[in-house]
């Protein structure tokens, strides 16, 4: 309830919401936005509008996704990107689904011990330096998906982003605050300060932000596709920036990068079909493992937000996140990942047998190590459905807010700091939360383990839900809870996305919960079962979803109330 009230208040204040009266009206009422033909839901209204316009022009879901992704790279620099990476899950109405993996790769000079300085782990080198930058994948991934499934010319899909970069766009209140907050961290990089401030002074809300260098880079991409990024002028500028900043990526690393087609993971939950992202994401494995475990319980009977339901869901989270830490990494470097077993119904039955309904299991290091405890990251997800009911679920990231904070001088885009998602070094596991297991150690060309979980749910073989979220390791639990809210607790897609969330990730052994998410008596019942509770001041996740209403042949879209500038735009 609290979350819903906050949302109503902010509806009166948000400039983006004012621009979008129809979306805002639905947004404030807990009702999804409805449309018949097609829909795009993203965290920036302008990007959603550009994607929806592509659908109106006869483009398919992949075309709209490409245009939305490039637009977000301009208007949502916190996470929208061409200098990062991500995953695109595509489910055509007819034919086989496919996942595109455009996760960043480690440069050729990377090694498992690269984050150790004089034998000691150096967190700055790992997570906040030019060595944190992985070889970007976004442009290659979008281009590969488009070359397989695009209907409209590539150029046409990049052009709206070029215009936005050239002519500029209005800085929202949320973006102004965020740029101001991160400007001090950008001071080390002159091109970043030049791009995201007015000679060192933060942009106030309402000003126009123009990015002419980015416009020129996008023009090269519009003209030459992937080549416009991975070779020629853009590659030269990236390599030059790496030399200036002391980074590792060379022109050879850039020309060697390839996006990959992967087989989506398939699962089922109470008769619904689940399609999600395989490794190098941990998302699909953990999501399906948790859903399989929870299928054995009457969550609806326990009731939304009840101590019994929270306890049961948390125990499934604890087990899936332990397996995530223990087993998962880049499949191309770990040929024996036990994926089939982890997502099997038989394994879920074993896990259920270990869950005590009255008592928290506790998380122990056992012989293995916990996940890193630190969480300070940013990412974005958007969902697209077209008139034929082809669907795209896309999550991409720079890792941290504004990635490495390094804008490539002369090229106008931010580089990621995704190398921070590799484990810090061999054997570097300790009780503070570091993990040094083999599957996710850095190596040349290897992709770092991710939690991004673009997901699609089907019903009777038809598209039902397109869903995903940012939030680092919390992503998987956000997607999980949105699905449970729809299927078990009977919420509509807006309610399912807006409902308060909680998070448990094995270690640290505690339940993080959003303000007003759990009532005092629920908290006390959970404590009596042995759980440690932690009130999360920030929100958990920003879900963006589209549900197909088969009875009325409508699309129902919802952007999270936690994203003040977002919108579901249909046509
Ligand atoms: O790939 C991952 O799992 C992380 N680099 C994603 C970071 C993230 O989602 C942060 N979002 N707020």
XYZ file of C-alpha atoms and ligand atoms in Angstrom:
583
model
C 0.000 0.000 0.000
C 2.758 2.393 0.918
C 4.382 1.880 -2.419
C 1.129 2.611 -4.193
C 0.666 5.819 -2.214
C 4.163 7.003 -3.009
C 3.456 6.383 -6.621
C 0.336 8.528 -6.612
C 2.195 11.390 -5.047
C 4.979 11.284 -7.553
C 2.508 11.121 -10.442
C 1.703 14.746 -9.748
C 5.377 15.763 -9.832
C 7.012 13.844 -12.634
C 7.471 15.809 -15.845
C 7.650 12.596 -17.844
C 4.311 11.537 -16.399
C 2.789 14.869 -17.379
C 3.856 14.270 -20.947
C 2.090 10.961 -20.856
C -1.290 11.575 -19.472
C -2.847 8.347 -20.627
C 0.038 6.265 -19.368
C 0.190 8.241 -16.144
C -3.494 7.795 -15.439
C -3.161 4.055 -15.673
C 0.125 4.181 -13.798
C -1.467 5.895 -10.834
C -4.363 3.503 -10.564
C -2.552 0.173 -10.517
C -4.050 -0.522 -13.916
C -1.858 -1.530 -16.839
C -1.711 0.488 -20.067
C -3.685 -1.337 -22.766
C -3.112 -1.541 -26.487
C -4.165 -3.833 -29.285
C -1.375 -3.945 -31.841
C 1.976 -3.553 -30.188
C 3.736 -2.180 -27.153
C 7.100 -1.107 -25.774
C 7.746 -0.697 -22.038
C 10.968 0.965 -20.913
C 12.287 3.243 -18.176
C 12.297 6.307 -20.462
C 9.098 7.484 -22.134
C 10.970 8.869 -25.136
C 12.686 5.535 -25.799
C 9.358 3.658 -25.470
C 7.770 6.109 -27.888
C 10.541 5.574 -30.437
C 10.135 1.794 -30.176
C 6.346 2.043 -30.515
C 6.747 4.266 -33.592
C 8.887 1.556 -35.203
C 6.067 -0.941 -34.572
C 3.604 1.487 -36.133
C 5.886 1.804 -39.180
C 5.592 -1.946 -39.763
C 8.663 -3.024 -37.808
C 8.688 -6.232 -35.798
C 9.574 -6.713 -32.138
C 13.306 -6.998 -32.896
C 13.272 -3.779 -34.964
C 11.521 -1.955 -32.122
C 13.986 -3.399 -29.600
C 16.970 -2.184 -31.641
C 15.532 1.332 -31.905
C 14.612 1.403 -28.203
C 18.071 0.195 -27.165
C 19.847 2.875 -29.220
C 17.458 5.550 -27.913
C 18.124 4.493 -24.309
C 21.860 4.781 -24.999
C 21.189 8.499 -25.536
C 18.463 9.399 -23.029
C 19.338 6.974 -20.206
C 23.129 7.169 -19.907
C 23.003 5.613 -16.436
C 22.507 2.180 -18.026
C 21.322 2.478 -21.644
C 24.421 1.867 -23.683
C 26.508 1.032 -26.687
C 29.590 0.592 -24.488
C 28.196 -2.269 -22.381
C 26.519 -5.587 -22.970
C 23.460 -7.684 -22.308
C 21.001 -10.318 -23.424
C 18.077 -10.328 -25.841
C 15.527 -13.126 -25.615
C 13.337 -13.425 -28.712
C 10.205 -15.522 -28.959
C 8.614 -15.389 -32.389
C 4.899 -16.169 -32.538
C 5.877 -18.971 -34.936
C 9.111 -20.941 -34.749
C 11.786 -21.429 -32.159
C 12.793 -18.907 -29.522
C 16.405 -17.764 -29.441
C 18.639 -15.918 -26.998
C 21.303 -13.424 -28.089
C 24.279 -13.187 -25.767
C 26.143 -9.912 -26.153
C 27.757 -9.992 -22.738
C 31.096 -8.179 -22.553
C 34.238 -10.290 -22.915
C 37.553 -10.029 -21.100
C 40.361 -8.563 -23.242
C 43.257 -10.773 -24.395
C 45.518 -9.404 -21.685
C 43.136 -10.470 -18.878
C 44.051 -13.193 -16.398
C 42.641 -14.836 -13.281
C 45.098 -12.873 -11.125
C 44.765 -9.507 -12.858
C 42.990 -7.921 -9.869
C 45.804 -8.771 -7.444
C 48.437 -6.119 -6.853
C 51.545 -7.350 -5.052
C 49.613 -10.471 -4.106
C 46.728 -8.585 -2.464
C 43.286 -8.110 -3.950
C 42.698 -4.545 -5.149
C 39.006 -3.788 -5.347
C 39.544 -0.486 -7.149
C 41.399 -2.185 -9.987
C 38.655 -4.815 -10.157
C 35.581 -2.629 -10.036
C 36.487 0.996 -10.576
C 39.330 1.437 -13.044
C 40.164 1.227 -16.724
C 40.875 -2.477 -16.076
C 37.215 -2.896 -15.129
C 36.175 -2.339 -18.739
C 35.122 -5.403 -20.716
C 34.988 -5.526 -24.534
C 31.523 -4.090 -25.265
C 28.904 -6.342 -26.835
C 25.758 -4.264 -27.325
C 26.212 -3.148 -30.925
C 27.229 -6.638 -32.087
C 24.258 -8.188 -30.270
C 21.679 -5.778 -31.619
C 23.089 -6.143 -35.115
C 23.082 -9.953 -34.972
C 19.458 -10.076 -33.736
C 18.461 -7.583 -36.425
C 20.270 -9.490 -39.185
C 18.307 -12.626 -38.164
C 14.885 -11.060 -37.590
C 14.826 -7.390 -38.616
C 12.233 -6.195 -41.117
C 13.054 -2.504 -41.417
C 16.398 -1.080 -42.614
C 19.040 -0.924 -39.859
C 19.661 2.753 -40.550
C 16.031 3.595 -39.930
C 16.317 2.060 -36.440
C 19.432 4.013 -35.430
C 18.247 7.365 -36.835
C 15.924 8.380 -33.960
C 18.828 7.966 -31.528
C 21.113 10.023 -33.771
C 18.512 12.810 -33.780
C 18.148 12.689 -30.002
C 21.912 12.895 -29.567
C 22.300 15.713 -32.097
C 19.326 17.867 -31.185
C 19.336 16.932 -27.522
C 16.577 16.013 -25.136
C 15.118 17.530 -21.998
C 16.884 16.501 -18.813
C 14.295 15.087 -16.404
C 14.343 15.711 -12.691
C 15.556 12.154 -12.066
C 18.387 12.443 -14.620
C 19.458 15.862 -13.283
C 19.738 14.446 -9.768
C 21.601 11.389 -10.944
C 24.093 13.338 -13.104
C 24.751 15.685 -10.208
C 25.360 12.774 -7.869
C 27.841 11.050 -10.189
C 29.680 14.117 -11.501
C 32.341 13.918 -8.763
C 33.169 10.345 -9.822
C 33.525 11.494 -13.442
C 36.084 14.189 -12.569
C 38.930 11.794 -13.369
C 37.823 11.678 -17.000
C 37.662 15.034 -18.868
C 35.547 13.682 -21.743
C 32.963 12.446 -19.214
C 32.732 15.817 -17.485
C 32.451 17.547 -20.867
C 29.665 15.248 -21.998
C 27.536 15.188 -18.854
C 27.895 18.695 -17.392
C 27.977 22.290 -18.570
C 31.706 22.980 -18.142
C 31.679 21.215 -14.807
C 28.294 22.522 -13.600
C 25.519 19.909 -13.352
C 22.611 20.179 -15.801
C 19.445 21.385 -14.084
C 16.167 19.616 -14.888
C 14.546 21.129 -17.954
C 17.821 21.870 -19.770
C 18.640 20.286 -23.110
C 21.444 17.694 -23.138
C 23.137 17.368 -26.546
C 25.744 14.686 -27.300
C 27.332 15.526 -30.688
C 30.214 13.017 -30.405
C 27.723 10.259 -29.632
C 25.639 11.346 -32.638
C 28.690 10.897 -34.886
C 29.424 7.441 -33.428
C 25.796 6.439 -33.976
C 26.044 7.702 -37.554
C 28.991 5.377 -38.149
C 26.962 2.506 -36.660
C 23.930 3.426 -38.793
C 26.143 3.460 -41.884
C 28.278 0.357 -41.293
C 26.452 -1.760 -38.679
C 28.774 -3.577 -36.265
C 31.804 -2.492 -38.268
C 30.933 1.097 -37.388
C 31.755 0.235 -33.775
C 34.306 -2.596 -33.788
C 36.584 -1.218 -36.507
C 37.487 2.096 -38.112
C 37.168 5.389 -36.292
C 35.151 4.161 -33.282
C 37.575 1.307 -32.577
C 40.505 3.702 -32.955
C 38.945 6.085 -30.417
C 38.206 3.278 -27.917
C 41.786 1.968 -28.176
C 43.133 5.512 -27.763
C 40.963 6.041 -24.669
C 42.228 2.772 -23.231
C 45.805 3.933 -23.713
C 45.070 7.282 -22.085
C 43.331 5.659 -19.115
C 45.726 2.710 -18.797
C 43.140 0.124 -19.875
C 43.694 -3.211 -21.598
C 41.347 -3.278 -24.595
C 43.029 -3.160 -28.003
C 41.715 -2.883 -31.549
C 42.332 -6.640 -31.883
C 40.064 -7.291 -28.869
C 37.375 -5.208 -30.535
C 37.610 -6.884 -33.915
C 37.608 -10.334 -32.250
C 34.338 -9.718 -30.338
C 31.323 -11.765 -31.466
C 27.763 -11.816 -30.135
C 26.433 -15.366 -29.753
C 23.166 -17.126 -30.435
C 22.218 -19.373 -27.527
C 19.443 -21.852 -26.826
C 17.075 -20.307 -24.256
C 16.542 -22.264 -21.042
C 13.113 -23.850 -20.764
C 11.175 -24.640 -17.633
C 7.587 -24.868 -16.479
C 5.621 -23.594 -13.513
C 2.122 -24.854 -12.674
C 1.562 -25.617 -16.355
C 2.929 -22.302 -17.662
C 6.008 -22.347 -19.887
C 9.123 -20.434 -18.836
C 11.806 -19.251 -21.284
C 14.824 -17.522 -19.856
C 18.496 -16.694 -20.289
C 21.130 -19.447 -20.077
C 24.739 -18.906 -18.887
C 26.727 -16.694 -18.987
C 23.688 -15.431 -17.136
C 22.841 -17.164 -13.889
C 19.322 -15.736 -14.194
C 17.471 -18.455 -16.063
C 19.007 -21.320 -14.063
C 18.240 -19.736 -10.694
C 14.743 -18.602 -11.750
C 13.722 -22.045 -13.005
C 15.287 -23.744 -9.959
C 13.242 -21.501 -7.627
C 10.007 -21.930 -9.598
C 10.472 -25.720 -9.625
C 10.980 -25.679 -5.864
C 7.954 -23.451 -5.214
C 5.656 -25.525 -7.421
C 5.378 -27.972 -4.535
C 3.719 -25.445 -2.207
C 0.297 -23.809 -2.051
C 1.549 -20.218 -2.082
C -1.898 -18.855 -2.952
C -3.314 -20.598 0.107
C -0.580 -19.137 2.317
C -1.404 -15.654 0.957
C 0.654 -12.805 -0.489
C 3.041 -11.335 2.063
C 2.255 -13.942 4.718
C 5.145 -15.161 6.864
C 4.582 -18.683 5.540
C 4.840 -17.572 1.900
C 7.847 -15.294 2.502
C 9.631 -18.055 4.431
C 9.022 -20.617 1.698
C 10.086 -18.279 -1.100
C 13.192 -17.183 0.835
C 14.237 -20.796 1.385
C 14.000 -21.409 -2.382
C 16.079 -18.252 -2.985
C 18.731 -19.312 -0.470
C 19.255 -22.633 -2.255
C 19.244 -21.261 -5.806
C 21.724 -18.486 -4.984
C 24.061 -20.954 -3.269
C 24.044 -23.052 -6.457
C 24.593 -19.929 -8.528
C 27.734 -19.087 -6.559
C 28.975 -22.635 -6.548
C 28.544 -23.704 -10.139
C 27.954 -20.980 -12.696
C 30.186 -19.125 -15.170
C 30.753 -18.687 -18.909
C 29.621 -21.959 -20.584
C 32.313 -21.604 -23.266
C 34.963 -21.904 -20.551
C 33.047 -24.339 -18.306
C 31.835 -27.160 -20.541
C 30.450 -29.176 -17.644
C 28.051 -26.726 -16.015
C 25.369 -28.895 -14.316
C 22.512 -26.915 -15.831
C 20.197 -29.819 -16.646
C 20.359 -31.052 -13.078
C 19.857 -27.613 -11.509
C 16.704 -26.960 -13.538
C 15.248 -30.463 -13.147
C 12.054 -31.209 -11.207
C 13.854 -34.062 -9.430
C 16.470 -31.707 -8.020
C 13.698 -29.339 -6.859
C 12.112 -32.233 -4.964
C 15.459 -32.805 -3.186
C 15.609 -29.129 -2.286
C 12.045 -29.160 -0.951
C 12.913 -32.099 1.270
C 15.568 -29.922 2.920
C 13.176 -27.031 3.678
C 11.706 -26.877 7.186
C 8.410 -24.922 7.066
C 8.953 -23.617 10.586
C 12.625 -22.782 10.621
C 15.208 -20.939 8.486
C 17.928 -23.240 7.192
C 20.800 -20.807 7.653
C 23.514 -20.256 5.055
C 26.943 -21.733 5.637
C 30.115 -21.486 3.638
C 30.461 -25.271 3.584
C 33.415 -26.103 1.387
C 32.530 -23.336 -0.972
C 32.361 -19.633 -0.936
C 29.665 -17.007 -0.825
C 28.752 -14.468 -3.415
C 30.238 -11.012 -3.252
C 28.191 -8.935 -0.835
C 28.628 -5.597 -2.528
C 25.768 -4.292 -4.609
C 26.146 -1.006 -6.383
C 25.127 -1.403 -9.931
C 22.797 -0.246 -12.631
C 21.171 -1.860 -15.612
C 17.954 -1.540 -17.575
C 15.296 -3.829 -18.980
C 12.616 -3.296 -21.614
C 9.883 -5.460 -23.086
C 8.398 -5.412 -26.599
C 5.463 -7.208 -28.240
C 4.399 -6.596 -31.849
C 1.119 -7.095 -33.710
C 1.961 -10.723 -34.581
C 2.775 -11.337 -30.888
C 6.491 -11.756 -31.506
C 8.188 -10.771 -28.265
C 11.535 -9.372 -27.156
C 12.730 -9.341 -23.561
C 15.980 -7.345 -23.380
C 18.202 -6.503 -20.403
C 21.492 -4.675 -20.930
C 23.939 -2.917 -18.670
C 27.047 -0.871 -18.035
C 27.237 -2.671 -14.629
C 27.578 0.313 -12.272
C 25.668 3.588 -12.650
C 27.317 5.171 -15.745
C 29.585 2.091 -15.913
C 33.288 2.871 -15.505
C 32.372 6.605 -15.765
C 34.798 6.702 -18.709
C 33.403 8.429 -21.793
C 35.459 7.582 -24.881
C 36.940 10.934 -25.914
C 35.691 11.920 -29.351
C 33.175 9.046 -29.460
C 30.753 10.252 -26.786
C 29.697 7.057 -25.041
C 30.346 5.473 -21.670
C 32.349 2.292 -21.212
C 31.155 -0.457 -18.871
C 32.930 -1.719 -15.736
C 31.667 -5.267 -16.203
C 35.019 -6.957 -15.395
C 33.874 -6.334 -11.806
C 31.429 -9.234 -12.285
C 34.327 -11.721 -12.496
C 35.438 -13.278 -9.227
C 38.307 -11.261 -7.702
C 40.965 -13.992 -7.836
C 41.689 -17.702 -7.347
C 40.919 -19.000 -3.875
C 40.024 -15.530 -2.649
C 37.000 -16.695 -0.736
C 36.342 -15.445 2.731
C 33.546 -14.763 5.157
C 33.262 -11.128 4.062
C 31.639 -12.349 0.911
C 34.454 -12.680 -1.599
C 34.400 -15.670 -3.864
C 37.313 -17.198 -5.702
C 35.803 -20.210 -7.412
C 37.042 -21.338 -10.788
C 33.960 -21.055 -13.050
C 33.892 -17.260 -12.928
C 37.580 -16.269 -12.832
C 38.756 -13.864 -15.544
C 40.463 -15.269 -18.668
C 41.076 -13.882 -22.171
C 37.836 -13.777 -24.167
C 35.751 -15.086 -21.249
C 32.370 -13.591 -20.328
C 31.708 -12.676 -16.707
C 28.757 -14.263 -14.896
C 25.598 -12.151 -14.947
C 22.277 -12.112 -13.123
C 20.312 -10.477 -15.904
C 17.126 -12.451 -16.436
C 15.141 -11.462 -19.518
C 12.216 -13.884 -19.365
C 9.098 -14.874 -21.284
C 6.171 -16.864 -19.848
C 3.766 -18.807 -22.061
C 0.331 -20.270 -21.473
C -0.963 -23.149 -23.578
C 1.852 -22.500 -26.057
C 0.859 -18.823 -26.476
C 2.731 -15.758 -25.316
C 1.604 -14.642 -21.840
C 4.235 -12.385 -20.244
C 7.433 -10.562 -21.196
C 9.377 -9.510 -18.108
C 12.757 -8.456 -16.734
C 14.472 -5.984 -14.407
C 17.770 -4.379 -13.397
C 19.149 -4.780 -9.883
C 22.323 -6.889 -9.908
C 21.744 -10.110 -8.031
C 18.253 -8.969 -6.999
C 17.145 -9.196 -10.643
C 16.366 -12.903 -10.478
C 14.205 -12.460 -7.385
C 12.357 -9.504 -8.901
C 11.462 -11.583 -11.946
C 10.517 -14.509 -9.692
C 8.196 -12.429 -7.508
C 6.523 -10.764 -10.490
C 5.703 -14.196 -11.915
C 4.425 -15.470 -8.539
C 2.309 -12.323 -8.112
C 0.623 -12.972 -11.447
C 0.240 -16.731 -11.319
C -0.212 -17.486 -7.609
C -1.591 -14.256 -6.192
C -3.836 -13.242 -9.107
C -2.530 -9.707 -9.586
C -2.697 -7.814 -12.858
C 0.662 -7.007 -14.446
C 0.867 -3.481 -12.983
C 0.051 -4.718 -9.487
C 2.459 -7.632 -9.855
C 5.269 -5.229 -10.786
C 4.450 -2.553 -8.202
C 3.964 -4.882 -5.238
C 6.674 -4.607 -2.554
C 9.569 -7.037 -2.915
C 12.097 -8.837 -0.767
C 15.432 -10.448 -1.538
C 17.624 -13.215 -0.159
C 20.836 -14.328 -1.892
C 22.233 -17.058 0.374
C 24.955 -14.817 1.757
C 24.760 -12.488 3.523
C 22.105 -14.512 5.319
C 19.329 -11.963 5.622
C 16.059 -10.968 4.017
C 16.221 -7.503 2.483
C 12.756 -5.967 2.201
C 11.355 -2.730 0.830
C 9.681 -0.158 3.084
C 6.102 -1.232 3.871
C 6.841 -4.553 2.219
C 6.359 -6.681 5.319
C 4.061 -5.871 8.222
C 5.396 -5.805 11.811
C 3.577 -9.014 12.709
C 4.936 -10.755 9.596
C 8.432 -9.567 10.508
C 8.029 -10.952 13.972
C 6.835 -14.341 12.665
C 9.806 -14.460 10.317
C 12.198 -13.637 13.158
C 10.718 -16.419 15.223
C 11.546 -18.800 12.351
C 15.172 -17.674 12.630
C 15.407 -15.135 9.807
C 17.411 -11.918 9.972
C 15.545 -8.971 8.463
C 17.091 -5.916 6.819
C 15.072 -2.865 5.766
C 16.211 -1.780 2.301
C 16.014 1.999 1.933
C 16.382 1.866 -1.846
C 13.870 0.044 -3.934
C 14.566 -3.447 -5.241
C 14.485 -3.703 -9.041
C 12.644 -1.846 -11.800
C 10.459 -4.320 -13.654
C 9.037 -3.635 -17.124
C 6.452 -6.097 -18.383
C 3.817 -6.845 -20.983
C 1.044 -9.364 -20.458
C -1.150 -10.688 -23.236
C -4.822 -10.633 -22.315
C -6.046 -13.464 -24.526
C -9.731 -13.066 -23.671
C -9.803 -9.529 -25.058
C -6.888 -9.885 -27.486
C -5.140 -6.964 -25.800
C -1.659 -6.190 -24.569
C -1.381 -4.927 -21.012
C 1.864 -3.127 -20.255
C 3.355 -1.909 -17.000
C 6.427 0.063 -16.069
C 7.438 -0.145 -12.450
C 6.287 2.737 -10.243
C 9.925 2.748 -9.117
C 10.891 4.302 -12.520
C 9.535 7.888 -12.585
C 10.438 8.587 -16.244
C 9.271 5.268 -17.663
C 6.255 4.424 -19.778
C 4.377 1.641 -21.471
C 3.517 2.954 -24.937
C 1.200 1.034 -27.220
C -0.484 1.662 -30.509
O 25.180 -8.623 -15.181
C 24.874 -8.415 -14.023
O 24.290 -9.219 -13.337
C 25.178 -7.081 -13.403
N 26.337 -6.479 -13.996
C 23.968 -6.253 -13.582
C 24.012 -4.978 -12.847
C 22.649 -4.520 -12.499
O 21.666 -5.115 -12.784
C 22.482 -3.329 -11.713
N 21.138 -2.818 -11.711
N 20.660 -2.030 -10.994
